[in-house]
CSV table of C-alpha atoms in Angstrom, one decimal:
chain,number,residue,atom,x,y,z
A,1,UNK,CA,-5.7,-0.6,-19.7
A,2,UNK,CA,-5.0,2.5,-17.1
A,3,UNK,CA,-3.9,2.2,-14.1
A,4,UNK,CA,-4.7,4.9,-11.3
A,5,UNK,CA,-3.2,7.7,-12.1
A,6,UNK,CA,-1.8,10.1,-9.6
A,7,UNK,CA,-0.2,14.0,-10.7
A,8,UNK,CA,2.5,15.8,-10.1
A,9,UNK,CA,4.5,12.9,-9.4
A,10,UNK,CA,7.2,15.0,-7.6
A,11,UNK,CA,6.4,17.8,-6.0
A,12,UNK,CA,8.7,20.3,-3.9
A,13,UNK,CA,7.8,23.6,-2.0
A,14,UNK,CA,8.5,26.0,0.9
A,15,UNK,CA,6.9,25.5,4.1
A,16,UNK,CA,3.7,27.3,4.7
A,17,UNK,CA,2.5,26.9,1.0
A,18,UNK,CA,-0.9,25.1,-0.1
A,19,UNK,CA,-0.3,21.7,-1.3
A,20,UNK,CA,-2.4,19.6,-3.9
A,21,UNK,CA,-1.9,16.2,-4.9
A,22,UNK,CA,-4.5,14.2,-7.5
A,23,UNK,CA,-6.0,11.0,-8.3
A,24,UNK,CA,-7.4,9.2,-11.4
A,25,UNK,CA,-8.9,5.8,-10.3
A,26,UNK,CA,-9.1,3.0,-12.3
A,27,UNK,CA,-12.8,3.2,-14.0
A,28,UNK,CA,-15.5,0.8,-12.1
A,29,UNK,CA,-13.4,1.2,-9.3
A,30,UNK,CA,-15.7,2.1,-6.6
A,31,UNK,CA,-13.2,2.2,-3.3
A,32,UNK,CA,-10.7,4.9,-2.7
A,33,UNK,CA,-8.2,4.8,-0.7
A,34,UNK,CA,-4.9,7.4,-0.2
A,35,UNK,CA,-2.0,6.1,1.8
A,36,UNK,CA,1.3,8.0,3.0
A,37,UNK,CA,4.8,6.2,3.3
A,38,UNK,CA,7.3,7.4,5.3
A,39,UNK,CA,11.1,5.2,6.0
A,40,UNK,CA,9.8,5.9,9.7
A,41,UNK,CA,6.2,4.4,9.4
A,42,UNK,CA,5.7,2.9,6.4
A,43,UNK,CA,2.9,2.9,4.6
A,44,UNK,CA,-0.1,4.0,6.6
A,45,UNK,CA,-3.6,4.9,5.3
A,46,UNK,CA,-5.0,8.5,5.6
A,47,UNK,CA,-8.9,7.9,4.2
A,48,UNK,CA,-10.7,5.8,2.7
A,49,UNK,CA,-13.8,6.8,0.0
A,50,UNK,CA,-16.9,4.5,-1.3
A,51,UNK,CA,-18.7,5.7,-3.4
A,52,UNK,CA,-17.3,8.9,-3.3
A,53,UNK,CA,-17.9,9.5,0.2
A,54,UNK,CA,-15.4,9.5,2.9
A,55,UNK,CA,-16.0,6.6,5.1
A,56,UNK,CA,-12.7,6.5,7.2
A,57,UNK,CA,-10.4,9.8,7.4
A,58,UNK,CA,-9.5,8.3,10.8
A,59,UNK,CA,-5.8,8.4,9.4
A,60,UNK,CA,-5.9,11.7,8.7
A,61,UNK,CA,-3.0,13.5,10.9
A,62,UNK,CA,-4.2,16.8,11.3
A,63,UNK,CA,-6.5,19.3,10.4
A,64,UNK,CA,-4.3,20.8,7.9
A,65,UNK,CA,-4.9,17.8,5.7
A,66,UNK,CA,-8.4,17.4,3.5
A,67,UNK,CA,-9.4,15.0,0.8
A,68,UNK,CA,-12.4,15.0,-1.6
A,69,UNK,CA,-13.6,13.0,-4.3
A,70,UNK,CA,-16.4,14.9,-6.4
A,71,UNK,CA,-16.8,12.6,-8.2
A,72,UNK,CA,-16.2,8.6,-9.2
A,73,UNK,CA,-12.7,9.4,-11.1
A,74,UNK,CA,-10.9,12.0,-9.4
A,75,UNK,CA,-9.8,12.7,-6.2
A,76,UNK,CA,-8.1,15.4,-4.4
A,77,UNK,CA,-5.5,15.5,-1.0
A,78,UNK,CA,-4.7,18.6,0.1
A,79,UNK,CA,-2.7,20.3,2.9
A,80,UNK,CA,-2.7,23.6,4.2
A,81,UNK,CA,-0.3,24.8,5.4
A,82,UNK,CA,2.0,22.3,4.5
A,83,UNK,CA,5.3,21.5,7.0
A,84,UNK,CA,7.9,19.4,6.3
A,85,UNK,CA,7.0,16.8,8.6
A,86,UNK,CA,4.7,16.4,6.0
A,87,UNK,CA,7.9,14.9,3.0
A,88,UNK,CA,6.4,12.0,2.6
A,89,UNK,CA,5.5,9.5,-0.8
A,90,UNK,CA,1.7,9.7,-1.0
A,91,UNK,CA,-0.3,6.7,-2.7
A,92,UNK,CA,-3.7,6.7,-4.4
A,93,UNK,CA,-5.1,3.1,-4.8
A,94,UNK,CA,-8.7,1.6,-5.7
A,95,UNK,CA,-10.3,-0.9,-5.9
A,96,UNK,CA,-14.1,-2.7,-7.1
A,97,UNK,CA,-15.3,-2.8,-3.5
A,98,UNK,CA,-13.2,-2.9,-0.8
A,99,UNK,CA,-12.5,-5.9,0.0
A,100,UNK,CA,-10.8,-6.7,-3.7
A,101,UNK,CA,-7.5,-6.3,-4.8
A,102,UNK,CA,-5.8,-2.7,-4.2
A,103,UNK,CA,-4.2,-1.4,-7.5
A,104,UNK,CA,-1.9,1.4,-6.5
A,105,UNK,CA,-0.8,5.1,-8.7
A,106,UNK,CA,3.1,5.3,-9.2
A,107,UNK,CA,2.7,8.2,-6.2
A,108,UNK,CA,4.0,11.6,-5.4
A,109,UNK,CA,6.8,12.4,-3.7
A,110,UNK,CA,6.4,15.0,-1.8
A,111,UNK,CA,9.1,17.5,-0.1
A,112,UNK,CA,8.5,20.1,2.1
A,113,UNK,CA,11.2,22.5,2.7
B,1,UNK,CA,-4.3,-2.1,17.4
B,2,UNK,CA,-3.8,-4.5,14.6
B,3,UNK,CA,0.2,-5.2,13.4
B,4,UNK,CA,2.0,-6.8,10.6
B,5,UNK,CA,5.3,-7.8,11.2
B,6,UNK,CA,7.9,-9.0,8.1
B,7,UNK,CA,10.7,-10.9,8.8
B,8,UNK,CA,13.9,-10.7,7.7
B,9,UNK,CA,13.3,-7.0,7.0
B,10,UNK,CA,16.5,-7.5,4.4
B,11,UNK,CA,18.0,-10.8,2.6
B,12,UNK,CA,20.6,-11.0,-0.2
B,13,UNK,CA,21.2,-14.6,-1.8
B,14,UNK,CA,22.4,-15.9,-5.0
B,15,UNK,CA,20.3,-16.4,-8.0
B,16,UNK,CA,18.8,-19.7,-8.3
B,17,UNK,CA,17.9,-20.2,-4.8
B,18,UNK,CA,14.4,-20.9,-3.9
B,19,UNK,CA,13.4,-18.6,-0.9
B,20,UNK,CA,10.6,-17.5,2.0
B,21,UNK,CA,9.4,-14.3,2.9
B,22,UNK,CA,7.3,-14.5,6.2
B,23,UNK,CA,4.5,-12.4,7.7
B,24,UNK,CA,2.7,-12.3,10.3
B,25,UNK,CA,-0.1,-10.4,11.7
B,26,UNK,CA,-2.1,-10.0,15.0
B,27,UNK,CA,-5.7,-9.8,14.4
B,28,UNK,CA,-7.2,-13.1,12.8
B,29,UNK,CA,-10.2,-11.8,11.8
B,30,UNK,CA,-9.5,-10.6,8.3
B,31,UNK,CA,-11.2,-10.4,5.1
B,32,UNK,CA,-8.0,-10.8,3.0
B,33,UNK,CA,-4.1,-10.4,2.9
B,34,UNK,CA,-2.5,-9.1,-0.3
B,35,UNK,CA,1.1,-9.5,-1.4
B,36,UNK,CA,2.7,-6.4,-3.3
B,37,UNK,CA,6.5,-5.8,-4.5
B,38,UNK,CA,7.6,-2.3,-4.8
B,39,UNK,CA,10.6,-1.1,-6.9
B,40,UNK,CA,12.8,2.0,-5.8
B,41,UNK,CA,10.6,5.4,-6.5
B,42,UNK,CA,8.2,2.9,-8.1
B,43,UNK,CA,4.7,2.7,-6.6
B,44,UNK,CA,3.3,-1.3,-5.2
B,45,UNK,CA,2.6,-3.9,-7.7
B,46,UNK,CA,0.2,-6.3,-6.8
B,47,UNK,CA,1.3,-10.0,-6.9
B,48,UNK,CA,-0.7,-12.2,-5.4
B,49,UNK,CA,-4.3,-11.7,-3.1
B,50,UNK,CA,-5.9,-14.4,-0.8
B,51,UNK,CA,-8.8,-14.2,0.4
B,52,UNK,CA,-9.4,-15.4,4.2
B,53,UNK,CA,-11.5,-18.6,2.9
B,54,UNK,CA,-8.3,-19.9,0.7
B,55,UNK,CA,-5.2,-21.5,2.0
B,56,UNK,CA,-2.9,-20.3,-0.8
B,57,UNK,CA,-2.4,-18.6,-4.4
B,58,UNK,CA,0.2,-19.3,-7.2
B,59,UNK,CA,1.3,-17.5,-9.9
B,60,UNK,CA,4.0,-18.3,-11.9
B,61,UNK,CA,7.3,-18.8,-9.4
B,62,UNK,CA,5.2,-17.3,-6.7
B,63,UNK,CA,3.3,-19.2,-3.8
B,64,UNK,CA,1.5,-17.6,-1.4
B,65,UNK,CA,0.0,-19.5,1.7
B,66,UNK,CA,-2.2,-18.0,4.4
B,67,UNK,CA,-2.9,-19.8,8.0
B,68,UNK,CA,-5.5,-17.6,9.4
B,69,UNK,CA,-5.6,-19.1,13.3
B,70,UNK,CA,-1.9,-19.0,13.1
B,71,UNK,CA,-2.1,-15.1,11.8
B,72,UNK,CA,1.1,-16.1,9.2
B,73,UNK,CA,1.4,-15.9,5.7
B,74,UNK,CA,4.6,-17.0,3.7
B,75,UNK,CA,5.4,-16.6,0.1
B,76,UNK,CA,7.7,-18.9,-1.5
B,77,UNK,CA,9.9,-17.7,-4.5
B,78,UNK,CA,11.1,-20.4,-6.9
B,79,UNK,CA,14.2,-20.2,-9.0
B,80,UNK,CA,15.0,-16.3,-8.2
B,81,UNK,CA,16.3,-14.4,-10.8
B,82,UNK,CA,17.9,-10.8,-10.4
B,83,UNK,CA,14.7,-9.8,-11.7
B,84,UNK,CA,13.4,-10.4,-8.4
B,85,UNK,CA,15.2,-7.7,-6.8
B,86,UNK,CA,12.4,-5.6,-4.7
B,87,UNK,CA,11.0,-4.7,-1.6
B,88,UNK,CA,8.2,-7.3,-1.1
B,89,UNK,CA,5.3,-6.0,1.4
B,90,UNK,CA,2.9,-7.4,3.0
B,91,UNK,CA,-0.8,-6.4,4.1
B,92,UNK,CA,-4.1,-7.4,5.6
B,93,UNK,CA,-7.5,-5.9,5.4
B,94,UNK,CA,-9.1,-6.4,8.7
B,95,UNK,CA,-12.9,-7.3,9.1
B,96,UNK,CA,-13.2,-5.7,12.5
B,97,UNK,CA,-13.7,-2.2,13.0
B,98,UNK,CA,-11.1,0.8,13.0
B,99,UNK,CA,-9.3,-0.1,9.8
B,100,UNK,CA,-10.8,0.4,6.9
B,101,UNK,CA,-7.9,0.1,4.6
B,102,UNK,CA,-4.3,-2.3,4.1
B,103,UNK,CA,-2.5,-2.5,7.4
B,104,UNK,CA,1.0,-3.2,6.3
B,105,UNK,CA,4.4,-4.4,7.4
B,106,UNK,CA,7.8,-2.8,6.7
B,107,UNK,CA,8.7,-5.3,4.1
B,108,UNK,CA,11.6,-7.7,3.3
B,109,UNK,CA,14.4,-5.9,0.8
B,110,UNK,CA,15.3,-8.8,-1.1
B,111,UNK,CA,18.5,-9.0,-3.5
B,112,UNK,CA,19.1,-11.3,-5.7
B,113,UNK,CA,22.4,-11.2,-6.7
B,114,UNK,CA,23.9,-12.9,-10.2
């Protein structure tokens, strides 16, 4: 039974480059959600999808950052230009609706030089 | 703005011991609060989920209880086993506006030593 699946699961490049991190939900799953964690903040979420449509990107930091989903079983984040404020461990969870269960990817780790 | 707070954010006893993690959170009007462990570089396992209607959840050594007017949650460990050894987290989805996702606390590091 797979779980959401999130690629690369490390990632590490220079300042000022284009970054892309992707998400496989579980199938059914009809909620999105991608969440940062930080040792400062914790885990915090960025936006939320239903039914492929962003419903909340009230988490999202700054205009550099941009998330799609085109469709029910993948998911993009992006950032543009990326800084290293941005080094972070980013999570892509679902779930059936959203107030179910969340089942969380392993993440990406994320580092910004 | 709604907060979870996890106390003690670290604990360390010997194996065998039955143990509480706490949580609490602000805002009582929730739809759920999930309890997750997370393993070092590992992403958050899912242990137990209750919904605002319930009082509490068990699965196997775990216990979960929820007092919604109170805004605390505990779950109860029993017989810990080295095994154990995780950062457990907390987190609440809200049924008011402005958070449309898990709020959740810093976590208790818990070591369970042999």
């Amino acid at each position: 039974d797979a779980g959401v699946i999130q690629s690369p699961r490390h990632e590490v490049t220079e300042m000022g480059q284009e970054v892309t991190l992707r998400c496989k939900p579980i199938s059914g799953h009809n909620s999105l959600f991608w969440y940062r964690q930080t040792m400062m903040r914790g885990l915090e979420l960025l936006i939320y999808f239903n039914n492929n449509v962003p419903i909340d990107d009230s988490g999202m930091p700054e205009d550099r950052f941009s998330a799609k989903m085109p469709n029910a079983s993948f998911s993009t984040l992006k950032i543009q230009p990326s800084e290293p404020r941005d080094s972070a461990v980013y999570f892509c969870a679902s779930s059936f609706v959203r107030n179910q269960p969340q089942h969380f990817g392993d993440g990406t780790r994320l580092s910004i030089l | 703005k709604q907060e979870v707070t996890q106390i003690p954010a670290a604990l360390s006893v010997p194996e065998g011991e039955n143990l509480v993690l706490n949580c609490s959170f602000t805002d009582s009007a929730i739809y759920n609060l999930q309890w997750f462990r997370q393993d070092p570089g590992k992403g958050l396992t899912s242990l137990l989920l209750i919904q605002s209607s319930q009082r509490e959840q068990t699965s196997g050594r775990l216990n979960a209880s929820l007092d919604k007017s109170s805004g605390r949650s505990t779950l109860y460990i029993a017989a810990s086993q080295p095994g154990d050894s995780a950062t457990y987290l907390c987190a609440v989805l809200y049924s008011g506006g402005g958070a449309d996702g898990l709020t959740f606390g810093k976590g208790t590091h818990l070591i369970i030593q042999p």
